[in-house]
Amino acid sequence: MLAFIHKFAYNLFCMNIGIFYNPLQTEQSAVRTLMRMIEDSGGKPLVFSELDRVEGVDRLIVMGGDGTMLHAARKASESDIRLVGINYGHLGFLTEFERGEEASAVKLAMDESCPLLERAMLEVNLNGKKTFCLNEVSLLRGVGENCGNKTVKIFVTIDGSAAGVFNADGLIVTTPTGSTAYSLSAGGSIMMPECSTFQLTPVCAFSLRSRPISYPDRYELQMFLSESGSVSVFGDGSYLGQAGKNDKISVRKASRKVIFLTRNKHDCFRRITQKIN
């Protein structure tokens, strides 16, 4: 009877710790080691190699690079699953830990009172099709023998007011989280994660007057091609579709968000210095 009570209590209070890993970056032996660490810490490991199967977890440990983290973040945002990453990729800007720090990652995942970082997301609407992005949405002119070498003209409104016509290779709309990614390479500024702003960054603009614009994240941004031609639309690096003159793209703050587990909520500049310089 006592053994039954102990087993019942274990099943009732045992934390389900999910492991999502990128098979192209993570060895099976590393996954098995992480599973044993979770079990030794009193948790129940659930392993996933496909995002659409992730469910029934209290926390999610992600093993991979920044691309893997971005995909996992979108899935985790659907159910408010807290997540933490271990870098098995290249840069690992979105991951909290590096390879070899698995024990520390498990300890943080099992800590119900650890600090949390809430990150805003974009809701992108392309002709009625919605997509959610953590980093950015980008509009880029086509490249190829049938595309020519012309820039595109994109008309932009912010909160219903005209923000200008950008003659450029494209535009990027970024969150504070994504401000250190593609937007930064295109000349955008770094935004602290706590900022309640988004940023519009032109890509190789033809005019010296075209500069990045930061605006309150409560505003909706809309983009239209002002002339013939088309652009490819990408969300966090994934292809979303083509847009032409008669298409409308709107971007606003999503109702969902991504919640990261962290050791230090005020570690942003150390991470920027170590990872980007």
PDB file of C-alpha atoms in Angstrom:
ATOM      1  CA  MET A   1       0.000   0.000   0.000  1.00  0.00           C
ATOM      2  CA  LEU A   2       2.814   2.389   0.931  1.00  0.00           C
ATOM      3  CA  ALA A   3       4.592   1.618  -2.345  1.00  0.00           C
ATOM      4  CA  PHE A   4       1.373   2.424  -4.246  1.00  0.00           C
ATOM      5  CA  ILE A   5       1.087   5.772  -2.454  1.00  0.00           C
ATOM      6  CA  HIS A   6       4.692   6.630  -3.291  1.00  0.00           C
ATOM      7  CA  LYS A   7       4.153   5.693  -6.954  1.00  0.00           C
ATOM      8  CA  PHE A   8       0.925   7.725  -7.090  1.00  0.00           C
ATOM      9  CA  ALA A   9       2.636  10.754  -5.562  1.00  0.00           C
ATOM     10  CA  TYR A  10       5.549  10.405  -8.010  1.00  0.00           C
ATOM     11  CA  ASN A  11       3.211  10.322 -11.013  1.00  0.00           C
ATOM     12  CA  LEU A  12       1.229  13.258  -9.636  1.00  0.00           C
ATOM     13  CA  PHE A  13       4.149  15.597  -8.960  1.00  0.00           C
ATOM     14  CA  CYS A  14       6.790  14.339 -11.434  1.00  0.00           C
ATOM     15  CA  MET A  15       7.664  17.093 -13.930  1.00  0.00           C
ATOM     16  CA  ASN A  16       7.480  16.112 -17.601  1.00  0.00           C
ATOM     17  CA  ILE A  17      10.602  17.447 -19.311  1.00  0.00           C
ATOM     18  CA  GLY A  18      10.486  17.346 -23.085  1.00  0.00           C
ATOM     19  CA  ILE A  19      13.611  16.980 -25.213  1.00  0.00           C
ATOM     20  CA  PHE A  20      13.423  18.234 -28.775  1.00  0.00           C
ATOM     21  CA  TYR A  21      16.571  17.622 -30.795  1.00  0.00           C
ATOM     22  CA  ASN A  22      17.820  18.239 -34.306  1.00  0.00           C
ATOM     23  CA  PRO A  23      18.939  14.826 -35.653  1.00  0.00           C
ATOM     24  CA  LEU A  24      21.379  16.530 -38.041  1.00  0.00           C
ATOM     25  CA  GLN A  25      23.200  18.288 -35.190  1.00  0.00           C
ATOM     26  CA  THR A  26      22.744  16.118 -32.105  1.00  0.00           C
ATOM     27  CA  GLU A  27      24.111  12.641 -31.441  1.00  0.00           C
ATOM     28  CA  GLN A  28      21.762   9.988 -30.031  1.00  0.00           C
ATOM     29  CA  SER A  29      24.240   9.399 -27.225  1.00  0.00           C
ATOM     30  CA  ALA A  30      23.834  13.018 -26.108  1.00  0.00           C
ATOM     31  CA  VAL A  31      20.061  12.624 -26.051  1.00  0.00           C
ATOM     32  CA  ARG A  32      20.304   9.449 -23.967  1.00  0.00           C
ATOM     33  CA  THR A  33      22.674  11.163 -21.531  1.00  0.00           C
ATOM     34  CA  LEU A  34      20.224  14.046 -21.122  1.00  0.00           C
ATOM     35  CA  MET A  35      17.390  11.589 -20.499  1.00  0.00           C
ATOM     36  CA  ARG A  36      19.345   9.925 -17.686  1.00  0.00           C
ATOM     37  CA  MET A  37      20.114  13.307 -16.133  1.00  0.00           C
ATOM     38  CA  ILE A  38      16.423  14.201 -16.106  1.00  0.00           C
ATOM     39  CA  GLU A  39      15.489  10.866 -14.537  1.00  0.00           C
ATOM     40  CA  ASP A  40      18.225  11.231 -11.897  1.00  0.00           C
ATOM     41  CA  SER A  41      16.788  14.673 -11.054  1.00  0.00           C
ATOM     42  CA  GLY A  42      13.317  13.235 -10.477  1.00  0.00           C
ATOM     43  CA  GLY A  43      11.793  14.236 -13.804  1.00  0.00           C
ATOM     44  CA  LYS A  44      10.199  12.258 -16.610  1.00  0.00           C
ATOM     45  CA  PRO A  45      11.927  12.711 -20.003  1.00  0.00           C
ATOM     46  CA  LEU A  46       9.849  12.749 -23.199  1.00  0.00           C
ATOM     47  CA  VAL A  47      11.880  12.777 -26.415  1.00  0.00           C
ATOM     48  CA  PHE A  48      10.757  14.341 -29.707  1.00  0.00           C
ATOM     49  CA  SER A  49      12.524  14.690 -33.051  1.00  0.00           C
ATOM     50  CA  GLU A  50       9.425  16.153 -34.757  1.00  0.00           C
ATOM     51  CA  LEU A  51       7.764  19.341 -33.545  1.00  0.00           C
ATOM     52  CA  ASP A  52       4.202  18.339 -34.358  1.00  0.00           C
ATOM     53  CA  ARG A  53       4.484  15.546 -31.789  1.00  0.00           C
ATOM     54  CA  VAL A  54       5.509  17.805 -28.896  1.00  0.00           C
ATOM     55  CA  GLU A  55       2.799  17.708 -26.241  1.00  0.00           C
ATOM     56  CA  GLY A  56       2.201  16.903 -22.580  1.00  0.00           C
ATOM     57  CA  VAL A  57       5.390  18.555 -21.308  1.00  0.00           C
ATOM     58  CA  ASP A  58       5.939  21.114 -18.539  1.00  0.00           C
ATOM     59  CA  ARG A  59       9.306  22.308 -19.861  1.00  0.00           C
ATOM     60  CA  LEU A  60      11.102  21.760 -23.173  1.00  0.00           C
ATOM     61  CA  ILE A  61      14.865  21.400 -23.554  1.00  0.00           C
ATOM     62  CA  VAL A  62      15.968  22.082 -27.140  1.00  0.00           C
ATOM     63  CA  MET A  63      19.172  20.551 -28.492  1.00  0.00           C
ATOM     64  CA  GLY A  64      20.311  22.320 -31.661  1.00  0.00           C
ATOM     65  CA  GLY A  65      21.231  25.705 -33.082  1.00  0.00           C
ATOM     66  CA  ASP A  66      19.329  28.960 -33.492  1.00  0.00           C
ATOM     67  CA  GLY A  67      17.240  27.618 -36.379  1.00  0.00           C
ATOM     68  CA  THR A  68      16.091  24.709 -34.236  1.00  0.00           C
ATOM     69  CA  MET A  69      15.313  27.133 -31.407  1.00  0.00           C
ATOM     70  CA  LEU A  70      13.191  29.322 -33.684  1.00  0.00           C
ATOM     71  CA  HIS A  71      11.124  26.360 -34.867  1.00  0.00           C
ATOM     72  CA  ALA A  72      10.720  25.055 -31.323  1.00  0.00           C
ATOM     73  CA  ALA A  73       9.773  28.501 -30.029  1.00  0.00           C
ATOM     74  CA  ARG A  74       6.854  28.803 -32.440  1.00  0.00           C
ATOM     75  CA  LYS A  75       5.543  25.404 -31.358  1.00  0.00           C
ATOM     76  CA  ALA A  76       6.062  26.138 -27.641  1.00  0.00           C
ATOM     77  CA  SER A  77       4.193  29.437 -27.954  1.00  0.00           C
ATOM     78  CA  GLU A  78       1.007  27.559 -28.890  1.00  0.00           C
ATOM     79  CA  SER A  79       0.741  26.063 -25.386  1.00  0.00           C
ATOM     80  CA  ASP A  80       2.858  28.451 -23.270  1.00  0.00           C
ATOM     81  CA  ILE A  81       5.530  25.788 -22.833  1.00  0.00           C
ATOM     82  CA  ARG A  82       8.670  27.151 -21.183  1.00  0.00           C
ATOM     83  CA  LEU A  83      11.818  26.252 -23.079  1.00  0.00           C
ATOM     84  CA  VAL A  84      15.587  26.366 -22.743  1.00  0.00           C
ATOM     85  CA  GLY A  85      18.216  25.619 -25.361  1.00  0.00           C
ATOM     86  CA  ILE A  86      21.545  23.795 -25.457  1.00  0.00           C
ATOM     87  CA  ASN A  87      23.695  24.912 -28.381  1.00  0.00           C
ATOM     88  CA  TYR A  88      24.549  22.050 -30.722  1.00  0.00           C
ATOM     89  CA  GLY A  89      24.762  24.388 -33.705  1.00  0.00           C
ATOM     90  CA  HIS A  90      27.046  27.267 -34.692  1.00  0.00           C
ATOM     91  CA  LEU A  91      26.233  30.614 -33.072  1.00  0.00           C
ATOM     92  CA  GLY A  92      23.689  29.648 -30.446  1.00  0.00           C
ATOM     93  CA  PHE A  93      22.480  33.174 -29.735  1.00  0.00           C
ATOM     94  CA  LEU A  94      19.061  31.973 -28.568  1.00  0.00           C
ATOM     95  CA  THR A  95      20.370  29.106 -26.454  1.00  0.00           C
ATOM     96  CA  GLU A  96      21.044  29.481 -22.736  1.00  0.00           C
ATOM     97  CA  PHE A  97      23.705  26.754 -22.534  1.00  0.00           C
ATOM     98  CA  GLU A  98      26.568  25.374 -24.590  1.00  0.00           C
ATOM     99  CA  ARG A  99      27.391  21.748 -25.369  1.00  0.00           C
ATOM    100  CA  GLY A 100      28.764  20.202 -22.189  1.00  0.00           C
ATOM    101  CA  GLU A 101      26.425  22.149 -19.894  1.00  0.00           C
ATOM    102  CA  GLU A 102      23.588  19.612 -20.040  1.00  0.00           C
ATOM    103  CA  ALA A 103      23.541  19.126 -16.262  1.00  0.00           C
ATOM    104  CA  SER A 104      23.037  22.860 -15.732  1.00  0.00           C
ATOM    105  CA  ALA A 105      20.231  22.870 -18.318  1.00  0.00           C
ATOM    106  CA  VAL A 106      18.430  20.046 -16.518  1.00  0.00           C
ATOM    107  CA  LYS A 107      18.830  21.808 -13.167  1.00  0.00           C
ATOM    108  CA  LEU A 108      17.296  24.981 -14.608  1.00  0.00           C
ATOM    109  CA  ALA A 109      14.452  23.076 -16.286  1.00  0.00           C
ATOM    110  CA  MET A 110      13.585  21.362 -13.002  1.00  0.00           C
ATOM    111  CA  ASP A 111      13.604  24.655 -11.075  1.00  0.00           C
ATOM    112  CA  GLU A 112       9.975  25.837 -10.930  1.00  0.00           C
ATOM    113  CA  SER A 113      11.024  29.232  -9.536  1.00  0.00           C
ATOM    114  CA  CYS A 114      13.727  30.088 -12.089  1.00  0.00           C
ATOM    115  CA  PRO A 115      13.634  33.471 -13.893  1.00  0.00           C
ATOM    116  CA  LEU A 116      11.591  33.706 -17.089  1.00  0.00           C
ATOM    117  CA  LEU A 117      12.112  35.790 -20.219  1.00  0.00           C
ATOM    118  CA  GLU A 118       8.963  36.644 -22.177  1.00  0.00           C
ATOM    119  CA  ARG A 119       9.601  37.469 -25.830  1.00  0.00           C
ATOM    120  CA  ALA A 120       7.118  39.171 -28.166  1.00  0.00           C
ATOM    121  CA  MET A 121       6.188  37.580 -31.492  1.00  0.00           C
ATOM    122  CA  LEU A 122       4.965  38.892 -34.833  1.00  0.00           C
ATOM    123  CA  GLU A 123       1.688  37.843 -36.404  1.00  0.00           C
ATOM    124  CA  VAL A 124       2.146  38.043 -40.174  1.00  0.00           C
ATOM    125  CA  ASN A 125      -0.886  38.027 -42.455  1.00  0.00           C
ATOM    126  CA  LEU A 126      -0.251  37.403 -46.145  1.00  0.00           C
ATOM    127  CA  ASN A 127      -3.562  37.560 -48.006  1.00  0.00           C
ATOM    128  CA  GLY A 128      -5.412  36.007 -45.088  1.00  0.00           C
ATOM    129  CA  LYS A 129      -2.793  33.353 -44.225  1.00  0.00           C
ATOM    130  CA  LYS A 130      -1.393  33.914 -40.724  1.00  0.00           C
ATOM    131  CA  THR A 131       2.081  32.966 -39.546  1.00  0.00           C
ATOM    132  CA  PHE A 132       3.839  33.627 -36.242  1.00  0.00           C
ATOM    133  CA  CYS A 133       7.500  34.664 -36.045  1.00  0.00           C
ATOM    134  CA  LEU A 134       9.880  35.234 -33.151  1.00  0.00           C
ATOM    135  CA  ASN A 135      12.685  37.022 -35.008  1.00  0.00           C
ATOM    136  CA  GLU A 136      11.479  38.758 -38.139  1.00  0.00           C
ATOM    137  CA  VAL A 137       9.499  38.803 -41.354  1.00  0.00           C
ATOM    138  CA  SER A 138      11.380  39.834 -44.482  1.00  0.00           C
ATOM    139  CA  LEU A 139      10.313  40.859 -47.987  1.00  0.00           C
ATOM    140  CA  LEU A 140      13.061  40.312 -50.554  1.00  0.00           C
ATOM    141  CA  ARG A 141      13.199  40.900 -54.298  1.00  0.00           C
ATOM    142  CA  GLY A 142      13.754  37.890 -56.488  1.00  0.00           C
ATOM    143  CA  VAL A 143      17.208  36.884 -57.677  1.00  0.00           C
ATOM    144  CA  GLY A 144      17.732  34.893 -60.870  1.00  0.00           C
ATOM    145  CA  GLU A 145      18.006  35.094 -64.630  1.00  0.00           C
ATOM    146  CA  ASN A 146      14.276  35.820 -65.014  1.00  0.00           C
ATOM    147  CA  CYS A 147      14.095  38.415 -62.220  1.00  0.00           C
ATOM    148  CA  GLY A 148      16.339  41.134 -63.572  1.00  0.00           C
ATOM    149  CA  ASN A 149      18.359  43.325 -61.237  1.00  0.00           C
ATOM    150  CA  LYS A 150      15.796  45.930 -60.205  1.00  0.00           C
ATOM    151  CA  THR A 151      14.945  47.104 -56.719  1.00  0.00           C
ATOM    152  CA  VAL A 152      11.340  46.984 -55.541  1.00  0.00           C
ATOM    153  CA  LYS A 153       9.179  49.859 -54.308  1.00  0.00           C
ATOM    154  CA  ILE A 154       7.241  49.008 -51.159  1.00  0.00           C
ATOM    155  CA  PHE A 155       4.654  51.358 -49.706  1.00  0.00           C
ATOM    156  CA  VAL A 156       4.387  51.155 -45.922  1.00  0.00           C
ATOM    157  CA  THR A 157       1.780  52.356 -43.432  1.00  0.00           C
ATOM    158  CA  ILE A 158       2.194  52.268 -39.653  1.00  0.00           C
ATOM    159  CA  ASP A 159      -0.955  52.606 -37.543  1.00  0.00           C
ATOM    160  CA  GLY A 160      -2.762  53.722 -40.706  1.00  0.00           C
ATOM    161  CA  SER A 161      -0.352  56.576 -41.456  1.00  0.00           C
ATOM    162  CA  ALA A 162       1.928  56.605 -44.499  1.00  0.00           C
ATOM    163  CA  ALA A 163       5.503  55.805 -43.443  1.00  0.00           C
ATOM    164  CA  GLY A 164       6.999  56.137 -46.911  1.00  0.00           C
ATOM    165  CA  VAL A 165       7.814  54.310 -50.127  1.00  0.00           C
ATOM    166  CA  PHE A 166      11.011  52.292 -49.812  1.00  0.00           C
ATOM    167  CA  ASN A 167      12.992  51.701 -52.994  1.00  0.00           C
ATOM    168  CA  ALA A 168      15.209  48.825 -51.902  1.00  0.00           C
ATOM    169  CA  ASP A 169      16.118  45.173 -52.234  1.00  0.00           C
ATOM    170  CA  GLY A 170      13.596  44.486 -49.514  1.00  0.00           C
ATOM    171  CA  LEU A 171      12.315  45.249 -46.021  1.00  0.00           C
ATOM    172  CA  ILE A 172      12.651  43.546 -42.648  1.00  0.00           C
ATOM    173  CA  VAL A 173      10.228  43.869 -39.730  1.00  0.00           C
ATOM    174  CA  THR A 174      11.862  42.658 -36.536  1.00  0.00           C
ATOM    175  CA  THR A 175      11.074  42.071 -32.886  1.00  0.00           C
ATOM    176  CA  PRO A 176      13.561  43.024 -30.136  1.00  0.00           C
ATOM    177  CA  THR A 177      14.649  39.363 -30.102  1.00  0.00           C
ATOM    178  CA  GLY A 178      15.352  39.450 -33.842  1.00  0.00           C
ATOM    179  CA  SER A 179      17.060  42.844 -33.780  1.00  0.00           C
ATOM    180  CA  THR A 180      20.433  41.091 -33.385  1.00  0.00           C
ATOM    181  CA  ALA A 181      19.847  38.877 -36.432  1.00  0.00           C
ATOM    182  CA  TYR A 182      19.134  39.791 -40.088  1.00  0.00           C
ATOM    183  CA  SER A 183      18.035  43.349 -39.249  1.00  0.00           C
ATOM    184  CA  LEU A 184      21.368  44.109 -37.570  1.00  0.00           C
ATOM    185  CA  SER A 185      23.239  42.949 -40.681  1.00  0.00           C
ATOM    186  CA  ALA A 186      21.110  45.343 -42.757  1.00  0.00           C
ATOM    187  CA  GLY A 187      21.960  48.336 -40.543  1.00  0.00           C
ATOM    188  CA  GLY A 188      19.210  48.134 -37.920  1.00  0.00           C
ATOM    189  CA  SER A 189      19.797  48.921 -34.270  1.00  0.00           C
ATOM    190  CA  ILE A 190      19.882  46.551 -31.306  1.00  0.00           C
ATOM    191  CA  MET A 191      16.768  46.606 -29.126  1.00  0.00           C
ATOM    192  CA  MET A 192      16.726  45.324 -25.570  1.00  0.00           C
ATOM    193  CA  PRO A 193      14.357  42.357 -25.118  1.00  0.00           C
ATOM    194  CA  GLU A 194      12.186  44.424 -22.756  1.00  0.00           C
ATOM    195  CA  CYS A 195      11.504  47.111 -25.387  1.00  0.00           C
ATOM    196  CA  SER A 196       7.856  47.447 -26.435  1.00  0.00           C
ATOM    197  CA  THR A 197       8.877  48.267 -29.995  1.00  0.00           C
ATOM    198  CA  PHE A 198       9.288  46.688 -33.393  1.00  0.00           C
ATOM    199  CA  GLN A 199      11.612  47.908 -36.118  1.00  0.00           C
ATOM    200  CA  LEU A 200      11.320  48.357 -39.886  1.00  0.00           C
ATOM    201  CA  THR A 201      14.703  48.021 -41.626  1.00  0.00           C
ATOM    202  CA  PRO A 202      15.295  48.585 -45.380  1.00  0.00           C
ATOM    203  CA  VAL A 203      17.658  46.200 -47.191  1.00  0.00           C
ATOM    204  CA  CYS A 204      20.130  48.065 -49.438  1.00  0.00           C
ATOM    205  CA  ALA A 205      17.860  51.091 -49.875  1.00  0.00           C
ATOM    206  CA  PHE A 206      18.401  53.276 -52.960  1.00  0.00           C
ATOM    207  CA  SER A 207      17.857  56.549 -51.038  1.00  0.00           C
ATOM    208  CA  LEU A 208      19.954  58.054 -48.249  1.00  0.00           C
ATOM    209  CA  ARG A 209      16.671  59.088 -46.605  1.00  0.00           C
ATOM    210  CA  SER A 210      15.624  55.469 -46.094  1.00  0.00           C
ATOM    211  CA  ARG A 211      16.567  54.564 -42.531  1.00  0.00           C
ATOM    212  CA  PRO A 212      15.354  52.017 -39.978  1.00  0.00           C
ATOM    213  CA  ILE A 213      12.169  53.028 -38.150  1.00  0.00           C
ATOM    214  CA  SER A 214      11.351  51.896 -34.612  1.00  0.00           C
ATOM    215  CA  TYR A 215       7.675  52.053 -33.735  1.00  0.00           C
ATOM    216  CA  PRO A 216       5.413  50.985 -30.813  1.00  0.00           C
ATOM    217  CA  ASP A 217       4.531  47.300 -30.991  1.00  0.00           C
ATOM    218  CA  ARG A 218       0.844  48.105 -30.439  1.00  0.00           C
ATOM    219  CA  TYR A 219       0.696  49.522 -33.995  1.00  0.00           C
ATOM    220  CA  GLU A 220      -0.115  47.473 -37.073  1.00  0.00           C
ATOM    221  CA  LEU A 221       2.188  47.766 -40.077  1.00  0.00           C
ATOM    222  CA  GLN A 222       1.005  47.167 -43.642  1.00  0.00           C
ATOM    223  CA  MET A 223       3.084  46.781 -46.804  1.00  0.00           C
ATOM    224  CA  PHE A 224       2.113  46.935 -50.491  1.00  0.00           C
ATOM    225  CA  LEU A 225       4.157  46.823 -53.676  1.00  0.00           C
ATOM    226  CA  SER A 226       3.615  50.177 -55.349  1.00  0.00           C
ATOM    227  CA  GLU A 227       4.632  48.955 -58.809  1.00  0.00           C
ATOM    228  CA  SER A 228       4.681  45.717 -60.808  1.00  0.00           C
ATOM    229  CA  GLY A 229       6.985  42.942 -59.708  1.00  0.00           C
ATOM    230  CA  SER A 230       7.022  40.637 -56.728  1.00  0.00           C
ATOM    231  CA  VAL A 231       8.835  39.846 -53.519  1.00  0.00           C
ATOM    232  CA  SER A 232       9.447  36.627 -51.636  1.00  0.00           C
ATOM    233  CA  VAL A 233       8.150  36.687 -48.061  1.00  0.00           C
ATOM    234  CA  PHE A 234      10.067  34.872 -45.322  1.00  0.00           C
ATOM    235  CA  GLY A 235       9.264  34.392 -41.639  1.00  0.00           C
ATOM    236  CA  ASP A 236      12.217  33.477 -39.402  1.00  0.00           C
ATOM    237  CA  GLY A 237      13.993  32.240 -42.519  1.00  0.00           C
ATOM    238  CA  SER A 238      11.122  30.021 -43.719  1.00  0.00           C
ATOM    239  CA  TYR A 239       9.478  30.758 -47.060  1.00  0.00           C
ATOM    240  CA  LEU A 240       5.901  32.026 -46.660  1.00  0.00           C
ATOM    241  CA  GLY A 241       4.995  32.863 -50.263  1.00  0.00           C
ATOM    242  CA  GLN A 242       5.135  35.470 -53.013  1.00  0.00           C
ATOM    243  CA  ALA A 243       3.535  38.905 -52.947  1.00  0.00           C
ATOM    244  CA  GLY A 244       2.794  41.218 -55.867  1.00  0.00           C
ATOM    245  CA  LYS A 245       1.129  44.571 -56.484  1.00  0.00           C
ATOM    246  CA  ASN A 246      -2.381  43.426 -55.535  1.00  0.00           C
ATOM    247  CA  ASP A 247      -1.313  41.579 -52.396  1.00  0.00           C
ATOM    248  CA  LYS A 248      -1.359  42.917 -48.853  1.00  0.00           C
ATOM    249  CA  ILE A 249       0.989  42.046 -46.026  1.00  0.00           C
ATOM    250  CA  SER A 250       0.169  43.121 -42.492  1.00  0.00           C
ATOM    251  CA  VAL A 251       2.307  42.679 -39.379  1.00  0.00           C
ATOM    252  CA  ARG A 252       1.245  43.162 -35.785  1.00  0.00           C
ATOM    253  CA  LYS A 253       2.112  41.956 -32.305  1.00  0.00           C
ATOM    254  CA  ALA A 254       0.890  38.407 -31.768  1.00  0.00           C
ATOM    255  CA  SER A 255      -1.340  37.476 -28.865  1.00  0.00           C
ATOM    256  CA  ARG A 256       0.981  34.554 -28.104  1.00  0.00           C
ATOM    257  CA  LYS A 257       4.554  34.859 -26.818  1.00  0.00           C
ATOM    258  CA  VAL A 258       7.648  32.744 -26.252  1.00  0.00           C
ATOM    259  CA  ILE A 259       8.792  32.097 -22.681  1.00  0.00           C
ATOM    260  CA  PHE A 260      12.440  31.177 -22.116  1.00  0.00           C
ATOM    261  CA  LEU A 261      13.982  29.827 -18.938  1.00  0.00           C
ATOM    262  CA  THR A 262      17.092  31.788 -17.994  1.00  0.00           C
ATOM    263  CA  ARG A 263      19.808  31.997 -15.382  1.00  0.00           C
ATOM    264  CA  ASN A 264      19.938  35.793 -15.561  1.00  0.00           C
ATOM    265  CA  LYS A 265      17.257  38.113 -16.950  1.00  0.00           C
ATOM    266  CA  HIS A 266      19.802  40.915 -17.389  1.00  0.00           C
ATOM    267  CA  ASP A 267      22.376  39.008 -19.432  1.00  0.00           C
ATOM    268  CA  CYS A 268      21.614  40.547 -22.817  1.00  0.00           C
ATOM    269  CA  PHE A 269      24.742  42.631 -23.385  1.00  0.00           C
ATOM    270  CA  ARG A 270      27.137  39.887 -22.222  1.00  0.00           C
ATOM    271  CA  ARG A 271      25.526  37.538 -24.716  1.00  0.00           C
ATOM    272  CA  ILE A 272      25.762  40.138 -27.514  1.00  0.00           C
ATOM    273  CA  THR A 273      29.432  40.798 -26.734  1.00  0.00           C
ATOM    274  CA  GLN A 274      30.369  37.123 -26.636  1.00  0.00           C
ATOM    275  CA  LYS A 275      28.312  35.892 -29.561  1.00  0.00           C
ATOM    276  CA  ILE A 276      28.451  38.710 -32.123  1.00  0.00           C
ATOM    277  CA  ASN A 277      31.874  40.381 -31.697  1.00  0.00           C
TER     278      ASN A 277
END
